[in-house]
Tab-separated table of C-alpha atoms in Angstrom:
chain	number	residue	atom	x	y	z
A	1	MET	CA	-206.822	100.138	-70.436
A	2	ALA	CA	-204.630	101.587	-73.062
A	3	ALA	CA	-201.521	99.441	-73.784
A	4	ALA	CA	-198.224	100.294	-72.232
A	5	PRO	CA	-195.927	102.214	-74.103
A	6	VAL	CA	-192.768	100.751	-75.582
A	7	TRP	CA	-189.613	102.644	-75.082
A	8	SER	CA	-186.077	102.636	-76.419
A	9	VAL	CA	-183.553	103.291	-73.971
A	10	ASP	CA	-179.789	104.383	-73.710
A	11	PRO	CA	-177.948	102.092	-71.622
A	12	ARG	CA	-174.788	104.614	-71.303
A	13	THR	CA	-177.272	106.966	-69.259
A	14	GLY	CA	-180.553	105.091	-68.206
A	15	ASN	CA	-182.912	107.731	-70.143
A	16	PRO	CA	-185.497	106.582	-72.519
A	17	ARG	CA	-184.796	107.829	-76.406
A	18	GLU	CA	-188.052	107.665	-77.842
A	19	GLN	CA	-191.502	105.311	-77.707
A	20	VAL	CA	-190.944	102.707	-80.395
A	21	ALA	CA	-194.350	101.066	-79.899
A	22	ASP	CA	-196.930	100.014	-77.701
A	23	GLU	CA	-196.933	96.458	-75.701
A	24	SER	CA	-199.215	93.994	-78.050
A	25	THR	CA	-202.760	93.300	-76.761
A	26	ALA	CA	-203.926	89.552	-76.378
A	27	GLU	CA	-206.227	90.479	-79.447
A	28	GLU	CA	-203.027	91.786	-81.504
A	29	ILE	CA	-200.996	88.382	-80.247
A	30	ASP	CA	-204.029	86.438	-81.904
A	31	SER	CA	-204.396	88.343	-84.969
A	32	ALA	CA	-200.200	88.245	-85.430
A	33	VAL	CA	-200.438	84.606	-84.888
A	34	ARG	CA	-203.372	83.576	-86.960
A	35	ALA	CA	-201.680	85.782	-89.955
A	36	ALA	CA	-198.400	83.662	-89.536
A	37	HIS	CA	-200.518	80.455	-89.374
A	38	ALA	CA	-202.319	81.781	-92.682
A	39	ALA	CA	-199.003	82.045	-94.246
A	40	ARG	CA	-197.793	78.831	-93.908
A	41	PRO	CA	-198.937	77.411	-97.412
A	42	ALA	CA	-196.813	80.345	-99.360
A	43	LEU	CA	-193.604	78.973	-97.693
A	44	ALA	CA	-193.900	75.382	-99.159
A	45	ASP	CA	-192.211	76.069	-102.241
A	46	ARG	CA	-188.088	75.487	-101.074
A	47	SER	CA	-186.597	77.725	-103.694
A	48	VAL	CA	-188.967	80.652	-102.502
A	49	ARG	CA	-187.658	80.309	-98.953
A	50	ALA	CA	-183.972	80.192	-100.062
A	51	LEU	CA	-184.785	83.543	-102.256
A	52	LEU	CA	-186.232	84.761	-98.953
A	53	LEU	CA	-183.191	84.144	-97.033
A	54	ARG	CA	-180.725	85.714	-99.342
A	55	THR	CA	-183.146	88.455	-100.172
A	56	ALA	CA	-183.263	89.099	-96.367
A	57	ALA	CA	-179.686	89.022	-96.011
A	58	GLY	CA	-179.020	91.329	-98.777
A	59	LEU	CA	-181.648	94.137	-97.768
A	60	LEU	CA	-180.157	94.074	-94.208
A	61	ASP	CA	-176.677	94.437	-96.107
A	62	GLU	CA	-178.118	97.486	-97.455
A	63	ALA	CA	-179.166	98.842	-94.201
A	64	SER	CA	-176.690	98.315	-92.490
A	65	GLU	CA	-175.475	101.805	-91.563
A	66	TYR	CA	-178.763	101.970	-90.030
A	67	VAL	CA	-179.216	98.901	-88.102
A	68	ILE	CA	-176.077	99.483	-86.613
A	69	GLU	CA	-176.343	102.850	-85.266
A	70	ALA	CA	-179.884	101.671	-84.087
A	71	ALA	CA	-178.440	98.815	-82.288
A	72	ASP	CA	-175.661	100.651	-80.989
A	73	ALA	CA	-177.978	102.848	-79.323
A	74	GLU	CA	-179.803	100.317	-77.678
A	75	THR	CA	-177.211	98.284	-76.321
A	76	ALA	CA	-173.898	99.864	-76.340
A	77	LEU	CA	-172.388	97.236	-77.851
A	78	GLY	CA	-170.279	99.479	-80.087
A	79	PRO	CA	-170.193	99.616	-84.005
A	80	THR	CA	-167.018	97.016	-84.540
A	81	ARG	CA	-168.444	94.423	-82.587
A	82	LEU	CA	-171.975	95.109	-84.479
A	83	THR	CA	-170.623	95.300	-87.613
A	84	GLY	CA	-169.302	91.905	-86.970
A	85	GLU	CA	-172.488	90.462	-85.440
A	86	LEU	CA	-174.461	91.849	-88.615
A	87	ALA	CA	-172.137	90.198	-91.185
A	88	ARG	CA	-172.668	87.084	-89.094
A	89	THR	CA	-176.544	87.395	-89.065
A	90	THR	CA	-176.466	87.781	-93.067
A	91	ALA	CA	-173.943	84.989	-93.482
A	92	GLN	CA	-176.185	82.647	-91.190
A	93	LEU	CA	-179.079	83.513	-93.707
A	94	ARG	CA	-177.299	82.569	-96.875
A	95	ALA	CA	-176.474	79.547	-94.876
A	96	PHE	CA	-179.859	78.766	-94.706
A	97	ALA	CA	-180.502	79.148	-98.120
A	98	GLU	CA	-177.874	76.482	-99.052
A	99	VAL	CA	-179.214	74.110	-96.902
A	100	VAL	CA	-182.942	74.422	-98.067
A	101	GLU	CA	-181.644	74.058	-101.443
A	102	GLU	CA	-179.651	71.120	-101.076
A	103	GLY	CA	-182.370	69.389	-99.419
A	104	GLY	CA	-180.827	66.560	-96.705
A	105	PHE	CA	-182.414	68.557	-93.966
A	106	LEU	CA	-185.474	66.617	-95.375
A	107	ASP	CA	-183.924	63.443	-94.561
A	108	ILE	CA	-185.537	61.210	-97.053
A	109	ARG	CA	-185.797	57.452	-96.491
A	110	ILE	CA	-187.680	55.025	-99.128
A	111	ASP	CA	-188.086	51.255	-98.027
A	112	HIS	CA	-189.888	49.274	-101.000
A	113	GLU	CA	-191.673	46.297	-100.169
A	114	ASP	CA	-190.366	43.253	-99.497
A	115	GLY	CA	-192.297	40.410	-98.529
A	116	SER	CA	-189.063	38.485	-97.681
A	117	ARG	CA	-188.672	40.129	-94.484
A	118	THR	CA	-189.706	38.896	-91.050
A	119	PRO	CA	-192.395	40.232	-90.665
A	120	PRO	CA	-192.566	41.596	-94.196
A	121	TRP	CA	-192.163	45.177	-94.840
A	122	PRO	CA	-194.745	47.236	-96.685
A	123	ASP	CA	-193.671	50.322	-98.910
A	124	LEU	CA	-192.615	53.105	-96.489
A	125	ARG	CA	-191.576	56.372	-97.173
A	126	ARG	CA	-190.627	59.233	-94.801
A	127	TYR	CA	-189.588	62.735	-94.775
A	128	LYS	CA	-189.591	65.767	-92.439
A	129	ILE	CA	-192.344	68.699	-92.910
A	130	PRO	CA	-192.738	71.961	-91.000
A	131	LEU	CA	-194.272	72.130	-87.741
A	132	GLY	CA	-196.031	75.134	-88.526
A	133	VAL	CA	-195.898	78.959	-86.422
A	134	VAL	CA	-193.148	79.368	-84.380
A	135	ALA	CA	-192.438	81.683	-81.299
A	136	VAL	CA	-189.109	83.293	-81.420
A	137	TYR	CA	-188.538	85.161	-78.072
A	138	ALA	CA	-185.099	87.773	-78.971
A	139	ALA	CA	-182.205	87.617	-77.076
A	140	SER	CA	-180.646	90.716	-74.695
A	141	ASN	CA	-177.329	90.439	-75.592
A	142	PHE	CA	-177.060	89.969	-79.589
A	143	PRO	CA	-179.587	92.363	-81.067
A	144	LEU	CA	-178.941	90.849	-84.202
A	145	ALA	CA	-177.601	87.293	-84.427
A	146	PHE	CA	-180.274	86.015	-81.710
A	147	SER	CA	-183.235	88.378	-82.253
A	148	VAL	CA	-185.324	88.918	-84.660
A	149	PRO	CA	-183.304	88.223	-87.866
A	150	GLY	CA	-181.273	86.126	-85.978
A	151	GLY	CA	-180.392	81.889	-86.025
A	152	ASP	CA	-183.838	80.952	-84.860
A	153	THR	CA	-185.718	82.847	-87.485
A	154	ALA	CA	-183.283	82.012	-90.193
A	155	SER	CA	-184.011	78.124	-89.137
A	156	ALA	CA	-187.448	77.937	-88.866
A	157	LEU	CA	-188.043	80.217	-92.135
A	158	ALA	CA	-185.605	78.051	-94.014
A	159	ALA	CA	-188.073	74.965	-92.320
A	160	GLY	CA	-191.022	76.432	-93.868
A	161	CYS	CA	-192.337	78.126	-90.335
A	162	PRO	CA	-193.571	81.393	-90.265
A	163	VAL	CA	-192.582	83.277	-86.899
A	164	VAL	CA	-193.718	85.678	-84.501
A	165	VAL	CA	-190.797	87.075	-82.816
A	166	LYS	CA	-191.490	88.581	-79.243
A	167	ALA	CA	-188.990	91.500	-78.974
A	168	HIS	CA	-186.282	91.884	-76.498
A	169	PRO	CA	-187.214	95.171	-74.225
A	170	ASP	CA	-183.596	96.295	-74.616
A	171	HIS	CA	-183.819	96.988	-77.981
A	172	PRO	CA	-187.272	97.361	-79.543
A	173	GLY	CA	-186.019	100.039	-81.992
A	174	THR	CA	-183.559	97.885	-83.692
A	175	SER	CA	-186.202	94.898	-83.674
A	176	GLU	CA	-188.911	97.050	-85.109
A	177	LEU	CA	-186.138	98.265	-87.866
A	178	CYS	CA	-185.169	94.238	-88.741
A	179	ALA	CA	-188.445	93.111	-88.652
A	180	SER	CA	-189.544	95.825	-91.308
A	181	VAL	CA	-186.487	94.566	-93.374
A	182	LEU	CA	-187.435	91.131	-93.143
A	183	ARG	CA	-190.942	91.629	-94.258
A	184	ARG	CA	-189.773	94.181	-97.082
A	185	ALA	CA	-187.934	90.890	-98.261
A	186	ALA	CA	-191.116	88.501	-98.304
A	187	GLN	CA	-192.841	91.261	-100.176
A	188	ARG	CA	-189.928	91.334	-102.640
A	189	VAL	CA	-189.857	87.836	-103.310
A	190	GLY	CA	-193.769	87.450	-103.483
A	191	LEU	CA	-194.281	86.296	-99.959
A	192	PRO	CA	-197.099	87.504	-97.139
A	193	GLU	CA	-195.292	89.681	-95.063
A	194	ASP	CA	-196.816	87.879	-92.078
A	195	VAL	CA	-194.437	85.020	-92.558
A	196	VAL	CA	-192.419	87.300	-90.178
A	197	THR	CA	-194.264	89.455	-87.232
A	198	LEU	CA	-193.308	91.178	-84.282
A	199	VAL	CA	-194.822	91.559	-81.055
A	200	HIS	CA	-193.967	93.556	-77.749
A	201	GLY	CA	-194.341	93.302	-73.970
A	202	PHE	CA	-194.159	90.734	-71.260
A	203	GLU	CA	-197.607	89.436	-71.294
A	204	ALA	CA	-196.911	88.952	-74.935
A	205	GLY	CA	-194.622	86.646	-74.141
A	206	ILE	CA	-197.112	84.387	-72.124
A	207	GLU	CA	-199.679	85.194	-74.299
A	208	LEU	CA	-197.327	83.795	-77.392
A	209	ILE	CA	-196.333	80.762	-75.796
A	210	ARG	CA	-200.115	79.414	-74.986
A	211	HIS	CA	-201.473	80.318	-78.066
A	212	PRO	CA	-203.088	77.165	-79.744
A	213	LEU	CA	-201.555	77.703	-83.155
A	214	VAL	CA	-198.301	78.400	-81.991
A	215	ALA	CA	-196.142	74.910	-83.055
A	216	ALA	CA	-192.974	75.456	-81.035
A	217	ALA	CA	-190.758	77.924	-79.526
A	218	GLY	CA	-186.986	79.497	-79.108
A	219	PHE	CA	-185.708	81.173	-76.731
A	220	THR	CA	-182.608	82.688	-75.269
A	221	GLY	CA	-182.220	84.274	-71.992
A	222	SER	CA	-182.371	83.792	-68.295
A	223	VAL	CA	-182.789	80.325	-66.639
A	224	ARG	CA	-185.901	82.124	-64.452
A	225	GLY	CA	-187.464	83.264	-67.808
A	226	GLY	CA	-186.904	80.562	-69.802
A	227	ARG	CA	-187.658	78.067	-67.341
A	228	ALA	CA	-191.359	79.522	-66.948
A	229	LEU	CA	-191.899	79.259	-70.751
A	230	PHE	CA	-190.694	76.246	-71.085
A	231	ASP	CA	-193.263	75.084	-68.300
A	232	ALA	CA	-196.067	77.011	-69.877
A	233	ALA	CA	-195.228	75.431	-73.133
A	234	ALA	CA	-195.672	71.860	-71.371
A	235	ALA	CA	-198.781	72.577	-69.410
A	236	ARG	CA	-200.976	73.454	-72.615
A	237	PRO	CA	-203.316	71.366	-73.695
A	238	ALA	CA	-201.280	69.955	-76.467
A	239	PRO	CA	-197.688	70.692	-75.445
A	240	ILE	CA	-195.257	71.722	-77.792
A	241	PRO	CA	-191.359	71.833	-78.408
A	242	PHE	CA	-189.652	74.599	-76.037
A	243	HIS	CA	-186.081	74.918	-77.208
A	244	GLY	CA	-184.690	77.559	-74.825
A	245	GLU	CA	-181.018	78.609	-73.992
A	246	LEU	CA	-180.941	79.475	-70.330
A	247	GLY	CA	-177.707	79.652	-68.593
A	248	SER	CA	-174.181	78.563	-68.617
A	249	LEU	CA	-171.287	78.558	-66.648
A	250	ASN	CA	-168.621	77.212	-69.365
A	251	PRO	CA	-165.762	75.466	-67.290
A	252	VAL	CA	-162.401	75.306	-67.908
A	253	VAL	CA	-159.672	73.120	-66.583
A	254	VAL	CA	-156.096	74.389	-66.586
A	255	THR	CA	-153.480	71.273	-65.878
A	256	GLU	CA	-150.678	71.935	-63.694
A	257	ALA	CA	-148.320	71.305	-66.637
A	258	ALA	CA	-150.209	73.582	-68.846
A	259	ALA	CA	-150.014	76.607	-66.523
A	260	ASP	CA	-146.612	75.400	-65.953
A	261	GLU	CA	-145.554	75.577	-69.702
A	262	ARG	CA	-147.627	78.872	-70.281
A	263	ALA	CA	-149.227	80.747	-67.593
A	264	GLU	CA	-148.868	84.022	-68.889
A	265	GLN	CA	-150.372	83.183	-72.214
A	266	LEU	CA	-153.355	81.308	-70.248
A	267	GLY	CA	-153.976	84.296	-67.743
A	268	ALA	CA	-154.160	86.882	-71.017
A	269	GLY	CA	-156.303	84.924	-72.926
A	270	LEU	CA	-158.657	84.147	-70.131
A	271	ALA	CA	-159.026	88.005	-69.635
A	272	GLY	CA	-159.640	88.573	-73.140
A	273	SER	CA	-162.562	85.828	-72.709
A	274	MET	CA	-164.211	86.393	-69.708
A	275	THR	CA	-164.068	90.102	-70.511
A	276	LEU	CA	-165.029	90.288	-74.314
A	277	GLY	CA	-168.577	92.365	-74.713
A	278	GLU	CA	-168.367	93.228	-70.815
A	279	GLY	CA	-168.870	89.504	-70.082
A	280	GLN	CA	-172.444	89.389	-71.751
A	281	PHE	CA	-171.414	86.479	-74.062
A	282	CYS	CA	-173.487	83.320	-73.477
A	283	THR	CA	-169.910	81.371	-73.422
A	284	LYS	CA	-168.166	83.145	-71.330
A	285	PRO	CA	-165.837	81.078	-69.167
A	286	GLY	CA	-167.275	81.975	-65.631
A	287	PHE	CA	-165.354	79.173	-63.560
A	288	VAL	CA	-161.980	78.014	-64.009
A	289	LEU	CA	-160.063	75.081	-62.329
A	290	ALA	CA	-156.632	75.811	-61.804
A	291	PRO	CA	-153.613	74.309	-59.560
A	292	ALA	CA	-152.351	75.735	-56.724
A	293	GLY	CA	-148.609	76.462	-56.251
A	294	ASP	CA	-146.577	78.642	-58.222
A	295	ALA	CA	-147.618	77.807	-61.681
A	296	GLY	CA	-151.323	78.648	-60.599
A	297	ASP	CA	-149.864	81.711	-58.809
A	298	ARG	CA	-148.190	82.847	-62.418
A	299	LEU	CA	-151.239	82.537	-64.476
A	300	LEU	CA	-153.584	84.600	-61.477
A	301	LYS	CA	-150.609	87.314	-61.861
A	302	SER	CA	-151.290	87.471	-65.905
A	303	LEU	CA	-154.935	87.353	-65.375
A	304	THR	CA	-154.661	90.099	-62.662
A	305	ALA	CA	-152.260	92.318	-65.030
A	306	ALA	CA	-154.561	92.222	-67.979
A	307	VAL	CA	-158.220	92.489	-66.190
A	308	SER	CA	-156.448	95.465	-64.461
A	309	GLU	CA	-156.331	97.433	-68.091
A	310	THR	CA	-159.591	96.512	-68.637
A	311	GLU	CA	-161.925	100.115	-68.807
A	312	PRO	CA	-165.211	100.028	-67.090
A	313	GLY	CA	-167.936	99.365	-69.767
A	314	VAL	CA	-171.902	99.453	-70.141
A	315	MET	CA	-174.005	96.470	-69.452
A	316	LEU	CA	-177.210	96.293	-71.516
A	317	ASP	CA	-179.146	97.934	-69.044
A	318	HIS	CA	-179.214	99.196	-65.818
A	319	ARG	CA	-181.365	96.110	-64.192
A	320	MET	CA	-178.667	93.755	-65.555
A	321	ARG	CA	-176.112	96.016	-64.252
A	322	SER	CA	-177.826	95.808	-60.855
A	323	ALA	CA	-177.915	92.145	-60.842
A	324	PHE	CA	-174.160	92.049	-61.936
A	325	VAL	CA	-172.846	94.194	-59.046
A	326	GLU	CA	-175.337	92.338	-56.174
A	327	GLY	CA	-174.494	89.122	-57.842
A	328	VAL	CA	-170.382	89.938	-57.425
A	329	ARG	CA	-170.963	91.056	-53.533
A	330	GLU	CA	-172.736	87.992	-52.293
A	331	ARG	CA	-170.049	85.476	-54.248
A	332	ALA	CA	-167.106	88.138	-52.595
A	333	GLU	CA	-168.423	87.516	-48.937
A	334	LEU	CA	-168.234	83.892	-48.764
A	335	PRO	CA	-165.577	82.666	-46.487
A	336	GLY	CA	-162.246	81.820	-48.626
A	337	VAL	CA	-163.204	83.701	-51.303
A	338	GLU	CA	-160.863	86.429	-52.452
A	339	ALA	CA	-160.959	89.130	-55.137
A	340	PRO	CA	-157.888	89.962	-56.403
A	341	ILE	CA	-159.164	92.219	-58.683
A	342	THR	CA	-162.694	93.162	-57.380
A	343	PRO	CA	-165.538	93.490	-60.098
A	344	GLY	CA	-168.433	95.716	-59.666
A	345	ALA	CA	-169.702	99.247	-60.146
A	346	GLY	CA	-167.232	100.834	-62.187
A	347	GLY	CA	-169.387	104.018	-61.880
A	348	GLU	CA	-173.183	105.018	-62.420
A	349	HIS	CA	-173.784	103.926	-65.397
A	350	THR	CA	-170.892	101.391	-65.594
A	351	VAL	CA	-169.136	98.150	-64.215
A	352	SER	CA	-165.458	97.171	-63.585
A	353	ALA	CA	-164.138	93.616	-64.663
A	354	GLY	CA	-162.871	91.584	-62.178
A	355	PHE	CA	-162.458	87.616	-60.858
A	356	LEU	CA	-162.661	85.696	-57.541
A	357	SER	CA	-160.386	83.136	-56.133
A	358	VAL	CA	-161.600	80.200	-54.117
A	359	PRO	CA	-159.889	76.777	-52.913
A	360	ALA	CA	-161.400	74.179	-54.917
A	361	ARG	CA	-162.055	71.923	-52.000
A	362	LEU	CA	-164.834	74.423	-50.770
A	363	LEU	CA	-166.978	73.597	-53.810
A	364	ALA	CA	-166.028	69.555	-53.900
A	365	VAL	CA	-169.204	68.922	-51.404
A	366	GLU	CA	-172.679	70.830	-51.312
A	367	GLY	CA	-172.914	74.070	-49.289
A	368	PRO	CA	-172.551	78.052	-49.287
A	369	HIS	CA	-170.315	77.863	-51.478
A	370	ASP	CA	-172.746	76.697	-54.509
A	371	LEU	CA	-173.240	79.961	-55.549
A	372	LEU	CA	-170.423	80.125	-57.257
A	373	LEU	CA	-171.308	77.370	-59.492
A	374	GLU	CA	-174.232	79.433	-60.977
A	375	GLU	CA	-173.693	81.810	-63.805
A	376	CYS	CA	-173.204	85.227	-62.741
A	377	PHE	CA	-173.824	87.756	-66.023
A	378	GLY	CA	-170.984	90.102	-66.734
A	379	PRO	CA	-167.142	90.685	-66.692
A	380	VAL	CA	-166.366	88.202	-63.790
A	381	THR	CA	-165.112	84.631	-63.441
A	382	VAL	CA	-164.389	82.381	-60.482
A	383	VAL	CA	-160.957	80.574	-60.579
A	384	ALA	CA	-161.106	77.461	-58.078
A	385	ARG	CA	-157.430	76.589	-56.941
A	386	TYR	CA	-157.036	72.693	-57.000
A	387	GLU	CA	-154.586	70.509	-54.961
A	388	SER	CA	-155.000	67.194	-56.915
A	389	ASP	CA	-156.768	65.383	-59.237
A	390	ALA	CA	-159.499	64.293	-57.058
A	391	GLU	CA	-160.556	67.421	-56.110
A	392	VAL	CA	-160.504	68.410	-59.791
A	393	THR	CA	-162.661	65.511	-60.300
A	394	ALA	CA	-165.117	66.116	-57.654
A	395	VAL	CA	-165.784	69.642	-58.388
A	396	LEU	CA	-166.442	68.776	-62.013
A	397	GLY	CA	-169.134	66.075	-60.699
A	398	ARG	CA	-171.056	68.886	-59.066
A	399	LEU	CA	-171.291	71.324	-62.243
A	400	PRO	CA	-174.733	71.785	-64.132
A	401	GLY	CA	-175.080	71.516	-67.602
A	402	ASN	CA	-173.079	73.730	-70.022
A	403	LEU	CA	-172.632	75.086	-73.827
A	404	THR	CA	-169.152	74.531	-73.453
A	405	ALA	CA	-166.214	73.086	-71.554
A	406	THR	CA	-162.449	73.803	-72.437
A	407	LEU	CA	-159.560	72.129	-71.395
A	408	HIS	CA	-156.088	73.587	-71.402
A	409	LEU	CA	-153.167	70.887	-71.818
A	410	SER	CA	-149.247	70.882	-71.765
A	411	SER	CA	-148.073	69.745	-75.301
A	412	GLY	CA	-146.665	66.535	-73.337
A	413	GLU	CA	-150.105	65.869	-72.278
A	414	ALA	CA	-151.976	65.787	-75.531
A	415	GLY	CA	-151.602	62.180	-76.311
A	416	GLY	CA	-154.387	60.021	-76.812
A	417	ASP	CA	-153.931	58.596	-73.081
A	418	GLY	CA	-153.185	59.553	-69.772
A	419	ARG	CA	-154.715	62.557	-67.438
A	420	GLY	CA	-155.702	64.592	-71.207
A	421	ALA	CA	-158.075	61.940	-72.274
A	422	GLU	CA	-159.270	61.531	-68.781
A	423	LEU	CA	-160.281	65.106	-68.042
A	424	LEU	CA	-161.431	65.247	-71.521
A	425	ALA	CA	-163.717	61.908	-70.664
A	426	GLU	CA	-165.054	64.101	-67.468
A	427	LEU	CA	-165.709	67.438	-69.125
A	428	THR	CA	-167.880	65.370	-72.610
A	429	PRO	CA	-170.998	65.029	-70.281
A	430	LEU	CA	-171.055	68.344	-69.286
A	431	ALA	CA	-171.067	70.497	-72.381
A	432	GLY	CA	-172.370	70.469	-76.190
A	433	ARG	CA	-168.942	72.034	-77.454
A	434	VAL	CA	-165.947	70.826	-75.968
A	435	LEU	CA	-162.435	72.861	-76.530
A	436	VAL	CA	-159.511	71.878	-76.117
A	437	GLY	CA	-156.972	74.740	-76.165
A	438	GLY	CA	-158.503	78.111	-76.951
A	439	TRP	CA	-161.584	79.776	-75.309
A	440	PRO	CA	-165.008	79.488	-75.459
A	441	THR	CA	-166.275	82.934	-76.738
A	442	GLY	CA	-167.305	82.846	-80.129
A	443	VAL	CA	-169.486	79.928	-81.906
A	444	ALA	CA	-168.640	79.747	-85.616
A	445	VAL	CA	-171.808	79.242	-88.057
A	446	ALA	CA	-170.623	75.818	-89.283
A	447	PRO	CA	-172.252	72.574	-90.234
A	448	ALA	CA	-170.865	70.696	-87.438
A	449	GLN	CA	-171.307	73.499	-85.074
A	450	HIS	CA	-173.249	72.730	-81.592
A	451	HIS	CA	-174.843	75.116	-79.557
A	452	GLY	CA	-176.514	73.771	-76.993
A	453	GLY	CA	-175.840	71.716	-73.917
A	454	PRO	CA	-177.340	69.413	-70.941
A	455	TYR	CA	-179.909	71.531	-68.552
A	456	PRO	CA	-179.589	74.508	-67.650
A	457	ALA	CA	-178.041	75.548	-70.795
A	458	THR	CA	-180.646	74.160	-72.939
A	459	THR	CA	-183.834	72.665	-72.615
A	460	SER	CA	-183.650	69.969	-75.722
A	461	THR	CA	-180.660	68.379	-77.187
A	462	SER	CA	-180.752	70.736	-80.390
A	463	THR	CA	-178.445	73.082	-81.394
A	464	SER	CA	-179.670	76.863	-82.076
A	465	VAL	CA	-176.376	77.657	-84.561
A	466	GLY	CA	-175.572	75.325	-87.386
A	467	ALA	CA	-177.065	73.677	-90.333
A	468	THR	CA	-178.745	71.206	-88.017
A	469	ALA	CA	-180.586	74.174	-86.161
A	470	ILE	CA	-182.964	73.676	-88.786
A	471	GLU	CA	-184.536	70.346	-87.159
A	472	ARG	CA	-185.950	71.899	-83.917
A	473	TRP	CA	-188.831	72.626	-86.687
A	474	LEU	CA	-189.670	69.862	-88.276
A	475	ARG	CA	-191.318	66.676	-87.756
A	476	PRO	CA	-190.820	63.359	-89.378
A	477	VAL	CA	-193.942	61.752	-91.470
A	478	THR	CA	-194.123	58.428	-93.175
A	479	TYR	CA	-196.539	57.247	-95.978
A	480	GLN	CA	-197.296	53.720	-96.410
A	481	THR	CA	-198.361	52.010	-98.893
A	482	THR	CA	-199.486	55.049	-101.104
A	483	PRO	CA	-199.788	55.657	-104.799
A	484	GLU	CA	-197.279	57.225	-106.435
A	485	ALA	CA	-199.624	59.851	-107.790
A	486	LEU	CA	-200.351	60.942	-104.428
A	487	LEU	CA	-197.028	60.818	-102.736
A	488	PRO	CA	-194.856	64.316	-102.441
A	489	PRO	CA	-192.724	64.827	-105.172
A	490	GLU	CA	-189.999	64.240	-102.689
A	491	LEU	CA	-190.712	60.851	-101.796
A	492	ARG	CA	-191.610	59.588	-105.514
A	493	ASP	CA	-189.294	56.988	-106.869
A	494	ASP	CA	-187.982	59.318	-110.049
A	495	ASN	CA	-186.751	61.519	-107.469
A	496	PRO	CA	-188.195	64.665	-109.726
A	497	LEU	CA	-186.262	67.104	-107.454
A	498	GLY	CA	-183.118	65.616	-107.592
A	499	LEU	CA	-182.930	65.340	-103.658
A	500	PRO	CA	-180.563	63.194	-101.239
A	501	ARG	CA	-181.876	60.212	-99.907
A	502	ARG	CA	-181.650	56.857	-98.866
A	503	VAL	CA	-183.296	53.966	-100.857
A	504	ASP	CA	-183.250	50.325	-99.258
A	505	GLY	CA	-180.930	51.282	-97.005
A	506	ARG	CA	-178.380	52.917	-99.838
A	507	ARG	CA	-177.468	56.575	-99.838
A	508	GLU	CA	-178.205	58.308	-103.227
A	509	THR	CA	-177.286	61.424	-103.940
A	510	PRO	CA	-178.247	63.434	-107.188
A	511	GLY	CA	-175.326	63.260	-110.004
A	512	SER	CA	-173.275	60.735	-108.430
C-alpha cells in the first residue's frame, strides 16, 4: 500500500496548500532511528555541540523570512507573533550552547578513598552521560519554539543525544524547512546530518516510541495523545523516560481586596492573557476564582468590555476549532453557568472569544460541573465566583496539576503572613510555576525557569524550558576504584577540561 500523502493546509480556509511529504513507513522510521543512533559518537565533543547549536541559530536567523512565511501560512499565527517565536527559538539554541560550554550540567562529583569512614569509602567518581536517541513530538501551537528546532531538540543535542522529530501535521512544511536548516548546520560543523532527522504521520509516532534504539521522548500536546504515548513508552520491554506536557488549566485566584483595589486592571489583564494567540497558549489562564459582590462585578464588567473588543480569529486547524465550539457548548449548557460574552464560532473558519461564569460552590464537590475543571483549548476562560475563603480552599483542593498558578493580592496582602501566605501555600502544590501578580502567558527562557507541573500538566518532574531541561536526556554513572588513565577526562584529578565539580564535598570552580 502506498504511503499516505502529507499535505500543508491553510487554516484560514481549510484548503490544502501543497503536498509536503508522504507519511513515513515502518522501514523509514527504522532507518531514521538507526542513522541517528550511529551519529551518537560524533556528538561526544562538547565544543562541537556548542558550535552546532550556535550555527543552527545563525542559519535560522538567515532563513527567517522563509521560516516565518511558511509558519504563518500553516498556522495563521501572524508574522509578529512568529517573529518573536523565532527569536525565542534561536535564543534557546544559543543559551544551550552556553550551558554545554560551562559544563555544570554534568554534575561532576568526586569522593576520594577514605578508610576512616564507617563503612570505608572507595574512590568514587560520578557524572552524567547522554541517554541516546531522543524522539521529539512537535507541538501544534508553537511551530518553532516547541517543534523541530525547539527546546526539546536543542536540549537533547546539548546533552549529546541525536534527535528524531515527529512532525506535527498542522505545519509539515515548516517542519521540513527547519529540519533542513538544522541538518545543514550539522554539515557545516562537520557532523553527520542524521543528528537530526524528521518523520511524518500518526503511525510514525507509534513506531518511533516503540523502537528499541529510542532512549527517551519529549512530547507537547493533548492529554489523550500524550497519555497514549506515555503508556506505550512504559509498556516497552525496556521502558524509557517520557517527558510529556499534556494539558493545564492554569488557575488564577483573585482576592476580594485585590479586586476592590484594581478590578478594572485585572479584568483587562485577564482578557489579554486568555485571548493571546486565540487562547492557544499552554499557559492560558483557563480558570479564575474571583469574589462575588461589587468588586467581583467590576472585574467581570472590565473583562466583558475587553473581550468584546477582541476580533474573531483563526485557530491552528479546523479540528481544533470544532473541538473548541463543542467544548464551549457543553460547558455553557451546565445548570448555573452564564455566558456574559458567549464564546464559540465566529464564522465559517474563525472563533470568537468569551468567558463563562459559575458560582464556585457548584465546583466545590464532585458533579457534572467538573467539566469546567478541564482545559478547553481556545479563547475561553471560566470565572468561578466565590462567597468565602472556605469555597476557595474547597475548589483548589479539587484541581488537577498545572503548569502555572497565579495569585493576585492587594498591596496590603503582600506581607509574609495572613491570607496571602495561606493562598500561596495552597497554590504551590498545584503547579510548577507560581506567580504573584502578572499573568502566566509568556515563559521566559531563563536558567531558573520551570515549565512543568504535576500530572496531567506533565508526566515527569522535569522542565521543558530553561537550562535544566537538559537533565531529561542524561543519566548518572559512577566509576569506582578506576585507574586514572582509564577515567573519562571529566573525572580525572587534574581536571584537564576545566569543569566545575564537587570534590570531597567541596565545590571547585575553575579559575577561582
